[in-house]
Amino acid sequence: MRFVLVHGGFHGAWCWDRTLPELEHLGHRAIAVDLPGHGQRAGEVATLQNRLDAVTSVLEPGDVLVGHSGGGHEVTRAADARPDLVSHVVYLAAALPIEGRTQPEASSTHPDAGSGRSGVDVTGMREHLQFNADGSMQFADLEGAREFFFHDCDGDTARWAFEHLTPERFGEEGTVPLSVPDFWEADLPRSFIRCLQDRSQPRWLSDLVTDRLGVEPLTIDASHSPFLSRPTELAQLLVYATTTQPLRPLRPTP
């Protein structure tokens, strides 16, 4: 099999550096993608189209798409554009688009609107972010990034990862409602991996995504970044995920 690994917000293809050789050791091929505005493409202005192109341009028949965190939106959009090339989609502590809603809405809206937990900042992360004049945001210090992303990593790994983070900016994806009708129609094989120590994706949100995907979650006892703290175990779980099947149909909305 070949795995196409798509990072989430603030990250880049670099975050998969420890997982790529583990997948290859298991006899599989893997490629990590830099989305525009991140990693080696940090200087590019990101748009919905060029983010989509970054993923679809590398797809080959039978690929397994893996999306981490916000990268769940990107792998869903890629599977919508080219369902014929995708054999399985794995959501690693990832978001799932809500048909006709924006990306931030899909990543933050609690199913019980009266609970008081709706809104963009569902974890308290905002207080650790620095907001820049160009409209971007970034972690103000290592401690904040480690709290939400890397708390189970050793100090050197956490600092290395922090130094590779790039500012995040909501562009079109922050205001344009997403529609992925071919993804819902294709009903592709899919899996969700829950990180048991996750401090970035609330449990209620992972429960909602899992329910909408129609799957029973797989689990890994790790932070939001198992590709850094448990790469061997993660690689094994990604391979196992491709053997699972959904139990219920997809739901385009909560």
Short mmCIF file of N, CA and C in Angstrom, two decimals, residues 81-241:
data_model
loop_
_atom_site.label_atom_id
_atom_site.label_comp_id
_atom_site.label_asym_id
_atom_site.label_seq_id
_atom_site.Cartn_x
_atom_site.Cartn_y
_atom_site.Cartn_z
N ALA A 81 -12.75 14.95 -4.65
CA ALA A 81 -12.31 15.29 -6.01
C ALA A 81 -11.89 14.06 -6.80
N ARG A 82 -11.24 13.08 -6.13
CA ARG A 82 -10.74 11.89 -6.83
C ARG A 82 -11.05 10.62 -6.05
N PRO A 83 -12.32 10.30 -5.84
CA PRO A 83 -12.65 9.07 -5.10
C PRO A 83 -12.15 7.81 -5.79
N ASP A 84 -11.94 7.91 -7.10
CA ASP A 84 -11.48 6.75 -7.87
C ASP A 84 -10.05 6.34 -7.52
N LEU A 85 -9.29 7.25 -6.90
CA LEU A 85 -7.90 6.96 -6.58
C LEU A 85 -7.68 6.55 -5.12
N VAL A 86 -8.73 6.60 -4.33
CA VAL A 86 -8.59 6.43 -2.88
C VAL A 86 -9.18 5.09 -2.45
N SER A 87 -8.40 4.31 -1.72
CA SER A 87 -8.89 3.02 -1.23
C SER A 87 -9.40 3.09 0.20
N HIS A 88 -8.90 4.07 0.98
CA HIS A 88 -9.27 4.18 2.39
C HIS A 88 -8.89 5.59 2.86
N VAL A 89 -9.67 6.13 3.80
CA VAL A 89 -9.35 7.42 4.40
C VAL A 89 -9.24 7.23 5.91
N VAL A 90 -8.10 7.64 6.48
CA VAL A 90 -7.89 7.52 7.91
C VAL A 90 -7.87 8.92 8.52
N TYR A 91 -8.72 9.13 9.51
CA TYR A 91 -8.79 10.40 10.23
C TYR A 91 -8.06 10.23 11.55
N LEU A 92 -6.90 10.90 11.68
CA LEU A 92 -6.09 10.83 12.89
C LEU A 92 -6.39 12.06 13.75
N ALA A 93 -7.20 11.86 14.80
CA ALA A 93 -7.62 12.99 15.64
C ALA A 93 -8.03 14.16 14.76
N ALA A 94 -8.81 13.86 13.73
CA ALA A 94 -9.04 14.81 12.65
C ALA A 94 -10.48 15.30 12.59
N ALA A 95 -10.64 16.42 11.90
CA ALA A 95 -11.95 17.01 11.67
C ALA A 95 -12.58 16.43 10.42
N LEU A 96 -13.89 16.56 10.33
CA LEU A 96 -14.66 16.10 9.17
C LEU A 96 -15.56 17.26 8.74
N PRO A 97 -15.52 17.65 7.46
CA PRO A 97 -16.38 18.76 7.02
C PRO A 97 -17.85 18.49 7.32
N ILE A 98 -18.55 19.56 7.61
CA ILE A 98 -20.01 19.53 7.68
C ILE A 98 -20.51 20.14 6.38
N GLU A 99 -21.31 19.41 5.66
CA GLU A 99 -21.79 19.87 4.37
C GLU A 99 -22.45 21.24 4.49
N GLY A 100 -21.93 22.19 3.69
CA GLY A 100 -22.49 23.53 3.65
C GLY A 100 -22.04 24.45 4.76
N ARG A 101 -21.05 24.03 5.56
CA ARG A 101 -20.54 24.86 6.65
C ARG A 101 -19.05 25.13 6.42
N THR A 102 -18.53 26.17 7.07
CA THR A 102 -17.11 26.49 6.93
C THR A 102 -16.26 25.53 7.75
N GLN A 103 -14.96 25.54 7.46
CA GLN A 103 -14.04 24.67 8.19
C GLN A 103 -14.03 24.98 9.68
N PRO A 104 -13.92 26.25 10.13
CA PRO A 104 -13.94 26.51 11.57
C PRO A 104 -15.23 26.05 12.23
N GLU A 105 -16.36 26.17 11.54
CA GLU A 105 -17.62 25.72 12.12
C GLU A 105 -17.61 24.21 12.34
N ALA A 106 -17.07 23.49 11.37
CA ALA A 106 -17.04 22.03 11.48
C ALA A 106 -16.10 21.56 12.58
N SER A 107 -15.12 22.40 12.93
CA SER A 107 -14.12 22.01 13.92
C SER A 107 -14.43 22.51 15.33
N SER A 108 -15.57 23.22 15.48
CA SER A 108 -15.80 23.83 16.78
C SER A 108 -17.23 23.79 17.28
N THR A 109 -18.19 23.45 16.45
CA THR A 109 -19.59 23.55 16.86
C THR A 109 -20.05 22.31 17.59
N HIS A 110 -20.42 22.48 18.83
CA HIS A 110 -20.92 21.38 19.64
C HIS A 110 -22.33 21.02 19.17
N PRO A 111 -22.68 19.74 19.14
CA PRO A 111 -24.00 19.35 18.67
C PRO A 111 -25.14 19.93 19.50
N ASP A 112 -24.87 20.22 20.77
CA ASP A 112 -25.86 20.86 21.62
C ASP A 112 -25.56 22.35 21.66
N ALA A 113 -26.21 23.12 20.80
CA ALA A 113 -25.90 24.54 20.68
C ALA A 113 -26.12 25.31 21.97
N GLY A 114 -26.92 24.77 22.86
CA GLY A 114 -27.19 25.46 24.10
C GLY A 114 -26.22 25.12 25.21
N SER A 115 -25.22 24.31 24.91
CA SER A 115 -24.32 23.86 25.96
C SER A 115 -23.29 24.89 26.36
N GLY A 116 -23.13 25.93 25.51
CA GLY A 116 -22.11 26.92 25.79
C GLY A 116 -20.74 26.55 25.30
N ARG A 117 -20.63 25.40 24.62
CA ARG A 117 -19.32 24.94 24.15
C ARG A 117 -19.16 25.16 22.65
N SER A 118 -20.05 25.92 22.04
CA SER A 118 -19.89 26.24 20.63
C SER A 118 -18.90 27.39 20.49
N GLY A 119 -18.30 27.51 19.31
CA GLY A 119 -17.37 28.59 19.07
C GLY A 119 -16.02 28.08 18.66
N VAL A 120 -15.15 28.98 18.19
CA VAL A 120 -13.88 28.58 17.61
C VAL A 120 -12.93 28.02 18.66
N ASP A 121 -12.86 28.65 19.84
CA ASP A 121 -11.89 28.21 20.84
C ASP A 121 -12.53 27.19 21.78
N VAL A 122 -12.45 25.93 21.40
CA VAL A 122 -13.12 24.89 22.19
C VAL A 122 -12.19 24.22 23.19
N THR A 123 -10.92 24.60 23.21
CA THR A 123 -9.95 23.93 24.08
C THR A 123 -9.22 24.88 25.03
N GLY A 124 -9.36 26.18 24.83
CA GLY A 124 -8.57 27.13 25.60
C GLY A 124 -7.23 27.44 24.94
N MET A 125 -7.02 26.97 23.73
CA MET A 125 -5.76 27.18 23.03
C MET A 125 -5.50 28.66 22.73
N ARG A 126 -6.58 29.40 22.53
CA ARG A 126 -6.45 30.79 22.09
C ARG A 126 -5.55 31.62 23.01
N GLU A 127 -5.61 31.36 24.29
CA GLU A 127 -4.82 32.17 25.22
C GLU A 127 -3.32 31.94 25.07
N HIS A 128 -2.93 30.90 24.36
CA HIS A 128 -1.51 30.61 24.14
C HIS A 128 -1.03 31.08 22.76
N LEU A 129 -1.91 31.71 22.00
CA LEU A 129 -1.58 32.14 20.65
C LEU A 129 -1.24 33.62 20.58
N GLN A 130 -0.36 33.92 19.66
CA GLN A 130 0.01 35.31 19.34
C GLN A 130 -0.63 35.66 18.01
N PHE A 131 -1.34 36.78 17.96
CA PHE A 131 -2.04 37.18 16.75
C PHE A 131 -1.25 38.30 16.07
N ASN A 132 -0.89 38.09 14.81
CA ASN A 132 0.00 38.98 14.09
C ASN A 132 -0.75 39.98 13.23
N ALA A 133 -0.06 41.04 12.84
CA ALA A 133 -0.68 42.12 12.07
C ALA A 133 -1.16 41.65 10.70
N ASP A 134 -0.55 40.59 10.16
CA ASP A 134 -0.95 40.11 8.84
C ASP A 134 -2.15 39.16 8.89
N GLY A 135 -2.72 38.99 10.08
CA GLY A 135 -3.89 38.15 10.22
C GLY A 135 -3.59 36.71 10.59
N SER A 136 -2.31 36.37 10.70
CA SER A 136 -1.93 35.01 11.06
C SER A 136 -1.85 34.87 12.58
N MET A 137 -1.76 33.63 13.03
CA MET A 137 -1.62 33.36 14.45
C MET A 137 -0.58 32.27 14.64
N GLN A 138 0.09 32.30 15.79
CA GLN A 138 1.11 31.31 16.07
C GLN A 138 1.22 31.12 17.57
N PHE A 139 1.81 30.01 17.98
CA PHE A 139 2.01 29.79 19.40
C PHE A 139 3.05 30.79 19.92
N ALA A 140 2.73 31.41 21.04
CA ALA A 140 3.60 32.45 21.59
C ALA A 140 4.87 31.87 22.19
N ASP A 141 4.80 30.63 22.66
CA ASP A 141 5.98 30.04 23.28
C ASP A 141 5.91 28.52 23.24
N LEU A 142 7.02 27.90 23.55
CA LEU A 142 7.14 26.45 23.54
C LEU A 142 6.17 25.81 24.53
N GLU A 143 5.99 26.42 25.69
CA GLU A 143 5.16 25.82 26.72
C GLU A 143 3.72 25.61 26.23
N GLY A 144 3.18 26.62 25.53
CA GLY A 144 1.82 26.50 25.02
C GLY A 144 1.70 25.42 23.96
N ALA A 145 2.66 25.38 23.04
CA ALA A 145 2.64 24.37 21.99
C ALA A 145 2.80 22.97 22.58
N ARG A 146 3.67 22.84 23.55
CA ARG A 146 3.87 21.52 24.16
C ARG A 146 2.62 21.08 24.90
N GLU A 147 1.94 22.00 25.57
CA GLU A 147 0.73 21.67 26.30
C GLU A 147 -0.33 21.05 25.40
N PHE A 148 -0.50 21.61 24.20
CA PHE A 148 -1.58 21.17 23.33
C PHE A 148 -1.17 20.13 22.29
N PHE A 149 0.10 20.08 21.95
CA PHE A 149 0.53 19.18 20.88
C PHE A 149 1.50 18.09 21.32
N PHE A 150 2.46 18.41 22.18
CA PHE A 150 3.63 17.55 22.37
C PHE A 150 3.89 17.15 23.81
N HIS A 151 2.89 17.12 24.68
CA HIS A 151 3.18 16.95 26.11
C HIS A 151 3.78 15.59 26.45
N ASP A 152 3.61 14.58 25.57
CA ASP A 152 4.20 13.27 25.84
C ASP A 152 5.50 13.04 25.08
N CYS A 153 6.04 14.10 24.50
CA CYS A 153 7.34 14.01 23.81
C CYS A 153 8.46 14.44 24.75
N ASP A 154 9.66 13.95 24.52
CA ASP A 154 10.80 14.41 25.30
C ASP A 154 11.10 15.87 24.95
N GLY A 155 11.88 16.52 25.79
CA GLY A 155 12.13 17.95 25.63
C GLY A 155 12.75 18.33 24.30
N ASP A 156 13.72 17.57 23.84
CA ASP A 156 14.38 17.88 22.58
C ASP A 156 13.42 17.77 21.40
N THR A 157 12.58 16.73 21.43
CA THR A 157 11.62 16.54 20.35
C THR A 157 10.59 17.68 20.34
N ALA A 158 10.10 18.04 21.52
CA ALA A 158 9.12 19.12 21.60
C ALA A 158 9.70 20.43 21.09
N ARG A 159 10.94 20.73 21.46
CA ARG A 159 11.56 21.98 20.99
C ARG A 159 11.79 21.94 19.48
N TRP A 160 12.25 20.82 18.96
CA TRP A 160 12.46 20.68 17.52
C TRP A 160 11.14 20.91 16.78
N ALA A 161 10.08 20.30 17.26
CA ALA A 161 8.79 20.45 16.60
C ALA A 161 8.28 21.90 16.69
N PHE A 162 8.43 22.50 17.86
CA PHE A 162 8.01 23.90 18.03
C PHE A 162 8.73 24.81 17.05
N GLU A 163 10.01 24.58 16.85
CA GLU A 163 10.79 25.42 15.94
C GLU A 163 10.39 25.24 14.49
N HIS A 164 9.70 24.14 14.19
CA HIS A 164 9.25 23.90 12.81
C HIS A 164 7.81 24.37 12.57
N LEU A 165 7.09 24.72 13.61
CA LEU A 165 5.72 25.19 13.43
C LEU A 165 5.70 26.47 12.62
N THR A 166 4.67 26.63 11.79
CA THR A 166 4.51 27.85 11.00
C THR A 166 3.23 28.55 11.41
N PRO A 167 3.16 29.87 11.25
CA PRO A 167 1.92 30.58 11.57
C PRO A 167 0.75 30.03 10.75
N GLU A 168 -0.41 30.09 11.34
CA GLU A 168 -1.63 29.61 10.68
C GLU A 168 -2.53 30.81 10.37
N ARG A 169 -3.14 30.74 9.20
CA ARG A 169 -4.02 31.85 8.80
C ARG A 169 -5.28 31.24 8.18
N PHE A 170 -6.43 31.66 8.67
CA PHE A 170 -7.67 31.25 8.03
C PHE A 170 -7.93 32.15 6.84
N GLY A 171 -7.86 31.57 5.64
CA GLY A 171 -8.17 32.32 4.43
C GLY A 171 -9.58 31.99 3.97
N GLU A 172 -9.68 31.52 2.74
CA GLU A 172 -11.00 31.17 2.21
C GLU A 172 -11.70 30.11 3.06
N GLU A 173 -10.90 29.17 3.59
CA GLU A 173 -11.52 28.08 4.33
C GLU A 173 -12.23 28.57 5.59
N GLY A 174 -11.91 29.81 6.01
CA GLY A 174 -12.57 30.36 7.18
C GLY A 174 -13.93 30.97 6.89
N THR A 175 -14.20 31.24 5.61
CA THR A 175 -15.44 31.94 5.26
C THR A 175 -16.28 31.24 4.21
N VAL A 176 -15.68 30.34 3.45
CA VAL A 176 -16.40 29.68 2.35
C VAL A 176 -16.98 28.35 2.82
N PRO A 177 -18.29 28.15 2.71
CA PRO A 177 -18.88 26.86 3.08
C PRO A 177 -18.34 25.75 2.18
N LEU A 178 -18.02 24.61 2.77
CA LEU A 178 -17.47 23.49 2.02
C LEU A 178 -18.59 22.53 1.59
N SER A 179 -18.44 22.01 0.39
CA SER A 179 -19.38 21.03 -0.12
C SER A 179 -18.61 19.89 -0.76
N VAL A 180 -18.86 18.66 -0.31
CA VAL A 180 -18.14 17.50 -0.82
C VAL A 180 -19.14 16.39 -1.17
N PRO A 181 -20.03 16.64 -2.10
CA PRO A 181 -21.11 15.68 -2.39
C PRO A 181 -20.60 14.33 -2.89
N ASP A 182 -19.51 14.33 -3.66
CA ASP A 182 -19.00 13.06 -4.18
C ASP A 182 -18.36 12.21 -3.09
N PHE A 183 -17.86 12.86 -2.05
CA PHE A 183 -17.32 12.10 -0.91
C PHE A 183 -18.44 11.36 -0.19
N TRP A 184 -19.53 12.05 0.09
CA TRP A 184 -20.65 11.39 0.77
C TRP A 184 -21.21 10.26 -0.09
N GLU A 185 -21.28 10.51 -1.39
CA GLU A 185 -21.85 9.52 -2.30
C GLU A 185 -20.95 8.29 -2.44
N ALA A 186 -19.64 8.51 -2.45
CA ALA A 186 -18.71 7.39 -2.64
C ALA A 186 -18.71 6.42 -1.48
N ASP A 187 -18.95 6.93 -0.26
CA ASP A 187 -19.03 6.07 0.93
C ASP A 187 -17.79 5.17 1.03
N LEU A 188 -16.61 5.78 0.93
CA LEU A 188 -15.35 5.04 0.91
C LEU A 188 -15.07 4.37 2.25
N PRO A 189 -14.27 3.29 2.25
CA PRO A 189 -13.80 2.74 3.52
C PRO A 189 -13.05 3.82 4.31
N ARG A 190 -13.22 3.81 5.63
CA ARG A 190 -12.68 4.91 6.42
C ARG A 190 -12.50 4.47 7.87
N SER A 191 -11.62 5.18 8.58
CA SER A 191 -11.34 4.87 9.97
C SER A 191 -11.08 6.17 10.72
N PHE A 192 -11.23 6.10 12.04
CA PHE A 192 -10.90 7.23 12.90
C PHE A 192 -10.01 6.72 14.02
N ILE A 193 -8.89 7.44 14.26
CA ILE A 193 -7.99 7.11 15.35
C ILE A 193 -8.09 8.19 16.41
N ARG A 194 -8.45 7.78 17.61
CA ARG A 194 -8.56 8.71 18.75
C ARG A 194 -7.28 8.66 19.57
N CYS A 195 -6.74 9.83 19.87
CA CYS A 195 -5.56 9.93 20.73
C CYS A 195 -6.06 10.10 22.17
N LEU A 196 -5.78 9.13 23.02
CA LEU A 196 -6.38 9.10 24.35
C LEU A 196 -5.91 10.22 25.25
N GLN A 197 -4.73 10.79 24.98
CA GLN A 197 -4.24 11.90 25.79
C GLN A 197 -4.41 13.26 25.08
N ASP A 198 -5.27 13.29 24.09
CA ASP A 198 -5.42 14.49 23.25
C ASP A 198 -5.91 15.69 24.05
N ARG A 199 -5.21 16.81 23.93
CA ARG A 199 -5.62 18.05 24.56
C ARG A 199 -6.04 19.09 23.53
N SER A 200 -6.00 18.72 22.25
CA SER A 200 -6.37 19.65 21.18
C SER A 200 -7.74 19.35 20.58
N GLN A 201 -8.10 18.08 20.53
CA GLN A 201 -9.43 17.72 20.02
C GLN A 201 -10.27 17.23 21.20
N PRO A 202 -11.29 17.99 21.58
CA PRO A 202 -12.15 17.57 22.69
C PRO A 202 -12.79 16.22 22.41
N ARG A 203 -13.05 15.47 23.46
CA ARG A 203 -13.65 14.14 23.30
C ARG A 203 -15.00 14.23 22.59
N TRP A 204 -15.79 15.26 22.92
CA TRP A 204 -17.11 15.36 22.29
C TRP A 204 -16.99 15.55 20.79
N LEU A 205 -15.91 16.24 20.34
CA LEU A 205 -15.74 16.45 18.91
C LEU A 205 -15.30 15.16 18.22
N SER A 206 -14.39 14.42 18.84
CA SER A 206 -13.99 13.14 18.24
C SER A 206 -15.17 12.17 18.23
N ASP A 207 -16.01 12.21 19.26
CA ASP A 207 -17.21 11.37 19.27
C ASP A 207 -18.15 11.73 18.13
N LEU A 208 -18.30 13.03 17.88
CA LEU A 208 -19.18 13.49 16.81
C LEU A 208 -18.65 13.06 15.45
N VAL A 209 -17.35 13.24 15.23
CA VAL A 209 -16.75 12.85 13.96
C VAL A 209 -16.87 11.34 13.75
N THR A 210 -16.57 10.59 14.80
CA THR A 210 -16.66 9.13 14.71
C THR A 210 -18.08 8.69 14.37
N ASP A 211 -19.06 9.30 15.02
CA ASP A 211 -20.46 8.96 14.77
C ASP A 211 -20.86 9.28 13.34
N ARG A 212 -20.41 10.43 12.84
CA ARG A 212 -20.76 10.83 11.48
C ARG A 212 -20.06 9.95 10.44
N LEU A 213 -18.86 9.48 10.76
CA LEU A 213 -18.16 8.57 9.86
C LEU A 213 -18.78 7.17 9.88
N GLY A 214 -19.52 6.87 10.93
CA GLY A 214 -20.13 5.55 11.02
C GLY A 214 -19.16 4.45 11.36
N VAL A 215 -18.15 4.78 12.20
CA VAL A 215 -17.11 3.80 12.55
C VAL A 215 -16.95 3.72 14.06
N GLU A 216 -16.36 2.62 14.51
CA GLU A 216 -15.91 2.51 15.89
C GLU A 216 -14.46 3.01 15.92
N PRO A 217 -14.14 3.90 16.85
CA PRO A 217 -12.78 4.47 16.83
C PRO A 217 -11.71 3.46 17.22
N LEU A 218 -10.56 3.60 16.57
CA LEU A 218 -9.34 2.95 17.02
C LEU A 218 -8.67 3.92 17.99
N THR A 219 -7.80 3.44 18.85
CA THR A 219 -7.20 4.33 19.84
C THR A 219 -5.70 4.13 19.93
N ILE A 220 -5.03 5.21 20.33
CA ILE A 220 -3.61 5.17 20.63
C ILE A 220 -3.40 6.02 21.87
N ASP A 221 -2.62 5.53 22.83
CA ASP A 221 -2.43 6.23 24.09
C ASP A 221 -1.33 7.28 23.92
N ALA A 222 -1.73 8.40 23.34
CA ALA A 222 -0.76 9.43 22.98
C ALA A 222 -1.42 10.80 22.98
N SER A 223 -0.58 11.82 22.88
CA SER A 223 -1.04 13.20 22.73
C SER A 223 -1.61 13.39 21.32
N HIS A 224 -1.81 14.65 20.96
CA HIS A 224 -2.31 14.99 19.63
C HIS A 224 -1.28 14.69 18.55
N SER A 225 -0.06 14.31 18.95
CA SER A 225 1.04 14.13 18.00
C SER A 225 1.69 12.76 18.11
N PRO A 226 0.95 11.68 17.89
CA PRO A 226 1.55 10.35 18.00
C PRO A 226 2.61 10.07 16.95
N PHE A 227 2.60 10.85 15.85
CA PHE A 227 3.64 10.68 14.82
C PHE A 227 5.01 11.04 15.37
N LEU A 228 5.05 11.80 16.48
CA LEU A 228 6.32 12.14 17.12
C LEU A 228 6.59 11.29 18.36
N SER A 229 5.56 11.05 19.16
CA SER A 229 5.78 10.35 20.43
C SER A 229 5.68 8.84 20.31
N ARG A 230 4.89 8.32 19.36
CA ARG A 230 4.72 6.87 19.21
C ARG A 230 4.67 6.49 17.72
N PRO A 231 5.71 6.80 16.96
CA PRO A 231 5.66 6.58 15.51
C PRO A 231 5.55 5.11 15.11
N THR A 232 6.21 4.22 15.84
CA THR A 232 6.13 2.80 15.50
C THR A 232 4.72 2.28 15.70
N GLU A 233 4.14 2.59 16.86
CA GLU A 233 2.78 2.16 17.16
C GLU A 233 1.79 2.79 16.19
N LEU A 234 2.00 4.05 15.85
CA LEU A 234 1.10 4.72 14.92
C LEU A 234 1.15 4.06 13.55
N ALA A 235 2.34 3.78 13.06
CA ALA A 235 2.46 3.14 11.75
C ALA A 235 1.72 1.80 11.73
N GLN A 236 1.88 1.02 12.78
CA GLN A 236 1.18 -0.26 12.86
C GLN A 236 -0.33 -0.05 12.86
N LEU A 237 -0.79 0.98 13.56
CA LEU A 237 -2.23 1.25 13.65
C LEU A 237 -2.78 1.75 12.32
N LEU A 238 -1.99 2.54 11.59
CA LEU A 238 -2.43 3.00 10.28
C LEU A 238 -2.62 1.83 9.32
N VAL A 239 -1.71 0.88 9.37
CA VAL A 239 -1.83 -0.30 8.52
C VAL A 239 -3.06 -1.11 8.93
N TYR A 240 -3.23 -1.30 10.23
CA TYR A 240 -4.39 -2.05 10.71
C TYR A 240 -5.69 -1.35 10.32
N ALA A 241 -5.71 -0.03 10.37
CA ALA A 241 -6.92 0.73 10.06
C ALA A 241 -7.46 0.38 8.67
#
